[in-house]
Amino acid sequence: MFCLLATFVTLTSAYSSFRNSIPNGNNVRHPCNASLTWAGVGHENQGGGGARNPFGIAWKANGLIWNSAMCMQDSDEDGRTNGMELGDPNCTWSSGKTPSFAASGHPGICEPINSPTCQQKNTFLNCGGPTKFDCPAADQTLHPDVITEDIRLAAGTKVPAQETTYMCQGFNLSPKVTNGSYHMIAVSPLIVNTEVAHHIIVRGCSVIGALTEKHTNATYQCFMGDNVGCNDIIALWTVGNYGMCYPNEIGFPVGIGGYTQLVFEIHWHNPYLLDSYVDNSGIRLYLTPNKRPNDAGVFFYGPMDLHIPPMMSAHGQTGFCSGNCTARLFNKDVQIVGAFNHMHNLGSSALAEIIRHDTGEAVMLARDDAYDYNSPAIYMYKQFKTFRPGDTLTVNCVFNSMSRTTATKYGEGTLDEMCFTFLIYYPKSAARFGTCFSYDGEDTCQLRQCTDEVYQQLGERLWKSCPLTECTEDCKKLTREFQQHPCLTAKKRNDMVNDVLKSPDAETKALTFEFVMRFEICKAEIAREDMATQCGGGSINAATSFSGSLISVFAAICIGSLAIVNADDKILL
């Protein structure tokens, strides 16, 4: 099959050639709206890309060629052959010829679409959703002062022969933009090669002069930006999306007083490793000089430690940004105007929420009961949602891995997985950072604060107050303080020991174990005092052991009650 694909694709490098290889490929009507065409004839998405529909599956199995076998098939099982629906009922058409008749149906979508039989087959078809970009505020016939700026790759840009590529290029906005002051109020995609284009992110450069000729003269491979001072997400596109139209309250500042340089990032998915693809996809920015009341920002969060076992019909994973962290990331309340969840092919449902820090109330942000990777839902609210510093952000993603025989982990590839929620909010100035990730039970703030410098400072205090052989009052006081320190939880200490065991450096091992020994020296005494308090000052017998130079409290017995104290300072009744 790969040889057949490679042979075919050497003749062409863009999806339009696939349409030219079937009769009336450029004129297949949209089953929901006859005034529109279905450009991606073999795909579930109208514009192409993503999952294949029944015709696309059959087309691939037939070697991507139109012949009598393909013509006589009824791919969508609606009682009409592919040839009948595409205007070649006698199967006489060949590439370059004019079809005998106009296309009368869609070979990959069962019709009539409202029949009970076809409704069961066309589970991917959503006639109630948008079928084109619709944004009255960006309509230049209604608003002649709106201007556009296209950001796109150069014609003939090569797609590497690798499964996953993140390609970036920097752009200086044109003088018509930089000489004025605008708000970006909408974006629409300019997708050329839907066979490989998966998503686009445009980032604004908050650092003046961040981009050099190295970034602007040619494309370069990247992922999630390249830390050149262009980290502010201002525009996004994913497969199945027709564009974004922002509410009247917000805009992204460009030109004077705003962004003048942007980084364009596109994710290409090339599963057959073909070296003949090219793509000059891009995105169109709609700009108004009539600036809105607020500058907008995009914030996203989610887990980085995904591990999805194979052959699971429903496997859930949760990500969060704790209230302690949001209190540090946000300096005041913000209004969330829209949100959307992002997963890959295994994603089946997702729920993103705010958990109020004062009441525990859960406020829904984005709920996808049947997540569709090919047609992601973007939720723009009529009633904006207030988010306050100290509130917790959560997202729960459910994955169906029945199609996989090996575990799937987090990654940027289409065959890897993600679980992110993106929030569009204002004012942008309220957020110190644009992301918050969780990993192994900790979030960005916890992960960032436990640096080598922090541990060095903790060690200096520990060495000063805690001798190796005696639990002094100073050491006891410091140990109680350290037990509440987020960088010295039981898990952190265990991770510290496990990591140092892998180190070849004997001095590092010795210092780490001495750190733990000094930290543990007062734990037995602290446990006895705590039990005395809990027992109301009654008599206490404490059994302790000294093993491997680490003190562990195994049991403490109060008169009339029994409690077991484990090494993690938890009371187990």
XYZ file of C-alpha atoms in Angstrom, residues 128-568:
441
model
C -26.464 22.061 12.961
C -22.889 23.312 13.292
C -21.193 26.055 11.295
C -20.356 25.287 7.685
C -18.286 28.390 6.996
C -16.585 31.317 8.705
C -19.263 33.674 9.995
C -18.247 36.886 11.762
C -20.342 40.010 11.074
C -17.857 42.236 12.925
C -15.151 41.208 10.434
C -17.349 41.618 7.342
C -15.674 44.346 5.297
C -18.878 45.114 3.402
C -20.479 46.050 6.729
C -17.326 47.528 8.256
C -15.105 49.011 5.518
C -12.518 50.163 8.061
C -11.658 46.524 8.882
C -8.396 45.448 7.247
C -6.848 41.996 6.878
C -3.320 40.687 7.229
C -2.422 37.237 5.888
C 0.273 35.254 7.681
C 1.279 32.219 5.644
C 4.203 30.078 4.598
C 5.884 30.657 1.258
C 4.584 28.738 -1.751
C 6.400 25.445 -2.204
C 7.336 25.010 1.467
C 8.397 21.380 1.853
C 6.744 19.112 4.393
C 9.428 16.839 5.928
C 9.118 13.089 5.415
C 8.428 12.456 9.093
C 5.222 11.649 10.933
C 5.076 14.779 13.102
C 6.535 18.183 12.322
C 6.100 21.502 14.086
C 7.228 24.185 11.652
C 7.665 27.826 12.616
C 8.382 31.077 10.866
C 8.580 34.598 12.208
C 6.783 37.497 10.547
C 7.093 41.256 10.759
C 3.645 42.742 10.289
C 3.251 44.976 7.245
C 3.591 48.787 7.469
C -0.158 49.218 7.002
C -0.508 47.520 10.393
C 2.564 48.767 12.238
C 1.825 52.381 11.300
C -1.574 52.206 12.989
C -3.144 50.918 16.186
C -5.583 48.012 15.866
C -7.388 45.254 17.646
C -7.444 41.817 16.054
C -11.100 40.792 16.299
C -11.245 37.569 14.269
C -9.149 34.971 12.442
C -9.916 32.512 9.644
C -7.741 29.681 8.289
C -6.054 29.634 4.882
C -5.511 25.893 4.624
C -3.899 24.609 1.441
C -2.825 21.031 2.155
C -5.481 19.433 4.321
C -3.772 16.058 4.013
C -1.124 17.155 6.505
C -2.290 20.350 8.272
C -3.411 19.538 11.824
C -3.357 22.798 13.751
C -1.956 26.332 13.695
C -0.907 28.606 16.547
C 0.053 32.260 16.132
C 2.025 33.875 18.949
C 2.614 37.547 19.527
C 6.097 38.767 20.442
C 5.985 40.739 23.678
C 9.739 41.340 23.502
C 10.501 44.125 21.028
C 12.902 42.952 18.338
C 12.690 39.333 19.502
C 12.766 38.005 15.958
C 15.874 38.158 13.818
C 16.446 37.296 10.175
C 17.089 33.727 11.309
C 13.421 33.499 12.276
C 11.858 35.552 9.478
C 13.837 34.540 6.394
C 12.868 30.859 6.387
C 10.933 28.181 8.228
C 12.501 26.244 11.083
C 11.341 23.236 13.092
C 10.030 24.005 16.561
C 7.514 22.892 19.179
C 5.225 24.988 21.395
C 7.186 28.083 20.391
C 10.929 28.409 20.757
C 11.288 30.772 23.715
C 12.417 33.734 21.646
C 10.108 36.137 23.461
C 7.019 35.287 21.417
C 4.845 33.339 23.841
C 1.491 35.161 23.765
C -1.061 33.039 21.903
C -3.330 35.309 19.852
C -4.793 32.950 17.228
C -5.505 29.235 16.860
C -6.882 26.869 14.268
C -7.529 23.141 14.510
C -8.881 20.620 12.032
C -12.616 21.118 11.587
C -12.654 24.759 12.691
C -13.741 27.553 10.320
C -12.281 30.460 12.268
C -12.745 32.433 15.477
C -14.832 35.572 15.990
C -14.150 37.347 19.266
C -16.846 39.089 21.361
C -17.258 42.856 21.084
C -15.646 43.368 24.488
C -12.180 42.143 23.475
C -9.440 42.265 20.890
C -5.752 41.424 20.605
C -3.631 44.589 20.222
C -1.453 44.853 17.099
C 0.457 47.721 15.555
C 1.336 50.770 17.651
C 1.113 49.771 21.315
C 0.611 46.113 20.394
C 2.282 43.222 18.617
C 4.358 44.037 15.546
C 6.060 40.642 15.239
C 4.420 37.217 15.225
C 5.518 33.592 15.158
C 3.426 31.286 12.988
C 3.504 27.607 13.987
C 1.878 24.780 12.047
C 1.657 21.122 12.999
C 1.917 18.747 10.038
C 0.897 15.095 10.306
C 2.501 12.962 7.587
C 1.805 9.339 8.617
C 3.126 7.810 5.379
C 6.424 9.728 5.580
C 5.979 11.072 2.063
C 8.645 13.483 0.836
C 6.605 15.105 -1.946
C 4.161 17.172 0.097
C 4.335 20.963 0.060
C 2.166 23.396 1.979
C 1.778 27.147 2.231
C -1.136 27.220 4.644
C -1.672 30.268 6.794
C -4.162 32.317 8.737
C -5.979 35.601 8.057
C -6.148 38.270 10.748
C -9.068 40.724 10.804
C -8.104 44.074 12.312
C -10.176 47.087 13.320
C -8.949 50.587 14.217
C -12.006 50.917 16.472
C -10.405 49.280 19.462
C -12.497 47.287 21.906
C -12.565 48.029 25.670
C -10.212 45.192 26.676
C -7.027 43.474 25.538
C -7.533 39.695 25.443
C -5.265 36.819 26.390
C -5.204 33.035 26.008
C -4.380 30.778 28.964
C -4.185 26.998 28.802
C -3.651 24.220 31.308
C -3.653 20.433 31.593
C -1.654 17.340 32.588
C 1.736 16.424 31.134
C 1.890 12.918 32.625
C -0.629 11.102 30.440
C -0.370 7.314 30.406
C -3.237 5.550 28.656
C -3.191 1.745 28.771
C -4.160 -0.090 25.570
C -7.552 -1.703 24.950
C -9.466 0.534 27.361
C -12.928 1.741 26.373
C -12.776 4.556 28.930
C -9.626 5.717 30.702
C -9.760 9.012 32.574
C -6.938 11.412 33.412
C -7.143 14.691 35.278
C -5.126 17.881 35.109
C -5.313 20.912 37.366
C -3.952 24.290 38.314
C -4.345 24.625 42.071
C -5.781 27.609 43.864
C -2.391 28.281 45.437
C -0.936 28.468 41.957
C -3.649 30.612 40.362
C -3.274 33.046 43.261
C 0.321 33.500 42.128
C -0.386 33.479 38.386
C -3.279 36.000 38.399
C -3.209 39.380 40.120
C -6.955 40.092 39.838
C -10.258 38.672 38.626
C -10.631 37.932 34.915
C -13.601 37.339 32.642
C -13.455 34.145 30.594
C -15.260 34.717 27.291
C -14.688 31.302 25.726
C -12.999 27.937 26.118
C -12.288 24.710 24.312
C -10.766 21.331 25.089
C -7.997 19.767 23.037
C -7.206 16.060 22.742
C -6.109 13.814 19.899
C -7.668 10.740 18.269
C -8.249 8.729 21.458
C -10.164 11.524 23.176
C -13.813 10.618 23.761
C -15.030 13.164 26.332
C -13.735 16.052 28.405
C -14.932 18.341 31.167
C -13.177 21.542 32.246
C -14.307 23.408 35.365
C -13.518 26.179 37.811
C -13.668 25.125 41.483
C -14.409 28.181 43.634
C -11.914 28.574 46.473
C -14.477 29.957 48.924
C -17.551 27.797 48.281
C -16.247 24.735 46.430
C -18.805 25.414 43.687
C -17.973 23.865 40.304
C -18.426 26.189 37.314
C -18.383 24.483 33.929
C -16.024 25.892 31.296
C -16.138 23.363 28.460
C -17.969 20.049 28.360
C -17.621 17.602 25.470
C -19.703 14.498 26.102
C -18.710 13.148 22.682
C -15.409 14.789 21.814
C -14.607 14.835 18.098
C -10.965 15.370 17.237
C -11.968 16.314 13.692
C -14.609 18.873 14.705
C -13.630 20.398 18.054
C -16.221 22.570 19.748
C -15.236 26.101 20.750
C -17.534 27.503 23.430
C -18.000 31.285 23.279
C -20.174 32.446 26.174
C -23.015 34.934 26.035
C -22.618 35.290 29.787
C -18.904 35.536 30.616
C -17.528 33.499 33.510
C -15.613 35.208 36.317
C -12.383 33.553 37.416
C -10.737 34.695 40.645
C -7.185 34.217 41.928
C -7.293 31.265 44.310
C -9.881 29.353 42.286
C -8.750 25.945 41.016
C -8.880 24.949 37.350
C -9.526 21.291 36.526
C -9.895 19.251 33.357
C -10.857 15.594 33.152
C -10.253 13.808 29.859
C -11.550 10.354 28.965
C -9.778 8.303 26.307
C -10.857 5.252 24.306
C -7.760 3.185 23.514
C -9.473 0.076 22.117
C -7.641 0.682 18.824
C -4.193 0.573 20.461
C -2.086 -2.427 21.450
C 0.500 -0.405 23.364
C 0.261 2.379 25.923
C -0.173 5.949 24.706
C 1.595 8.818 26.451
C 1.650 12.591 26.320
C 3.347 14.006 23.256
C 3.133 16.425 20.376
C 2.539 13.755 17.728
C -0.958 13.032 16.424
C -0.594 9.433 17.638
C 0.385 10.702 21.087
C -2.209 12.328 23.325
C -2.934 15.631 24.995
C -5.495 16.905 27.488
C -5.567 20.698 27.501
C -8.179 23.371 28.038
C -7.703 26.758 26.382
C -9.305 29.835 27.939
C -9.859 33.163 26.159
C -10.019 35.869 28.817
C -9.605 39.538 29.648
C -7.839 41.607 30.781
C -4.613 40.077 29.569
C -2.599 42.071 32.104
C -4.129 40.043 34.951
C -2.052 36.925 34.188
C 1.683 36.650 34.873
C 2.021 33.526 32.708
C -0.057 31.961 29.961
C 0.181 28.307 31.034
C -0.187 25.995 34.001
C 0.698 22.317 33.729
C 0.314 19.470 36.183
C 2.577 16.465 36.501
C 2.448 13.602 38.972
C 0.170 15.425 41.398
C 1.935 18.793 41.243
C 1.260 21.880 39.203
C 3.425 24.515 37.559
C 3.956 26.560 40.697
C 5.076 23.574 42.762
C 7.327 22.303 39.992
C 8.918 25.707 39.408
C 9.589 26.561 43.038
C 11.587 23.432 43.948
C 14.836 24.438 42.272
C 18.395 23.428 43.181
C 18.837 26.885 44.695
C 15.823 26.360 46.970
C 17.135 22.975 48.157
C 20.545 24.516 48.806
C 18.952 27.190 51.009
C 16.906 24.557 52.861
C 20.031 22.466 53.360
C 21.981 25.380 54.839
C 19.231 25.964 57.411
C 19.019 22.235 58.179
C 22.778 21.869 58.710
C 22.737 24.884 61.023
C 19.861 23.704 63.247
C 19.851 19.896 63.124
C 22.867 17.846 64.252
C 23.036 14.222 63.178
C 22.878 12.763 66.699
C 20.503 14.956 68.710
C 17.010 16.416 68.370
C 17.424 19.968 69.623
C 14.596 22.432 70.180
C 15.801 24.481 67.198
C 15.809 21.376 65.037
C 12.349 20.368 66.223
C 10.983 23.806 65.365
C 12.634 23.777 61.939
C 11.431 20.243 61.212
C 7.831 21.241 61.924
C 8.250 24.155 59.519
C 9.853 21.951 56.871
C 7.062 19.365 57.152
C 4.736 22.016 55.694
C 7.144 23.031 52.931
C 5.859 22.087 49.429
C 9.356 21.018 48.362
C 9.750 18.598 51.293
C 6.606 16.489 51.122
C 7.016 12.754 51.643
C 6.722 12.282 47.899
C 9.372 14.935 47.210
C 11.754 13.302 49.677
C 11.167 9.878 48.158
C 11.756 11.283 44.678
C 14.927 12.941 45.941
C 16.271 9.633 47.253
C 15.232 7.671 44.163
C 16.864 10.215 41.877
C 20.127 10.289 43.799
C 20.329 6.495 43.793
C 20.703 6.733 40.021
C 23.503 9.287 40.305
C 27.109 8.108 39.827
C 28.320 10.965 42.042
C 29.169 9.549 45.491
C 29.377 13.010 47.079
C 25.876 13.915 45.876
C 24.542 10.655 47.304
C 26.207 11.280 50.663
C 24.902 14.849 50.940
C 21.373 13.812 49.989
C 21.222 11.005 52.547
C 22.649 13.311 55.203
C 19.959 15.872 54.311
C 17.271 13.232 54.870
C 18.889 11.999 58.107
C 19.003 15.506 59.574
C 15.386 16.062 58.507
C 14.292 12.779 60.175
C 16.195 13.199 63.481
C 13.283 14.882 65.306
C 10.369 13.033 63.733
C 10.032 10.505 66.575
C 9.986 13.251 69.195
C 7.485 15.295 67.177
C 5.255 12.219 66.794
C 5.329 11.612 70.568
C 4.381 15.236 71.252
C 1.569 15.130 68.705
C 0.201 11.907 70.177
C 0.372 13.377 73.670
C -1.727 16.291 72.480
C -4.230 13.970 70.811
C -4.389 11.738 73.892
C -5.101 14.683 76.145
C -1.787 14.432 77.944
C -2.219 10.724 78.800
C 0.630 8.261 79.059
C 2.302 7.221 75.843
C 4.484 4.316 74.845
C 6.346 4.830 71.618
C 8.149 2.114 69.731
C 10.774 3.458 67.392
C 13.520 1.980 65.308
C 16.659 3.338 63.753
C 17.049 1.695 60.364
C 19.455 2.794 57.688
C 20.104 5.962 59.733
C 16.453 7.011 59.161
C 14.115 7.149 62.177
C 10.585 5.831 61.622
C 7.811 5.865 64.156
C 6.033 2.529 63.960
C 3.444 2.786 66.679
C 2.192 5.032 69.428
C -0.298 3.696 71.916
C -2.600 5.989 73.880
C -4.486 4.642 76.864
C -7.921 3.672 75.581
C -7.072 4.061 71.905
C -4.693 2.738 69.274
C -3.111 4.660 66.459
C -0.435 3.718 63.979
C 1.840 6.478 62.763
C 3.591 5.803 59.474
C 6.685 7.439 58.072
C 4.611 9.834 55.977
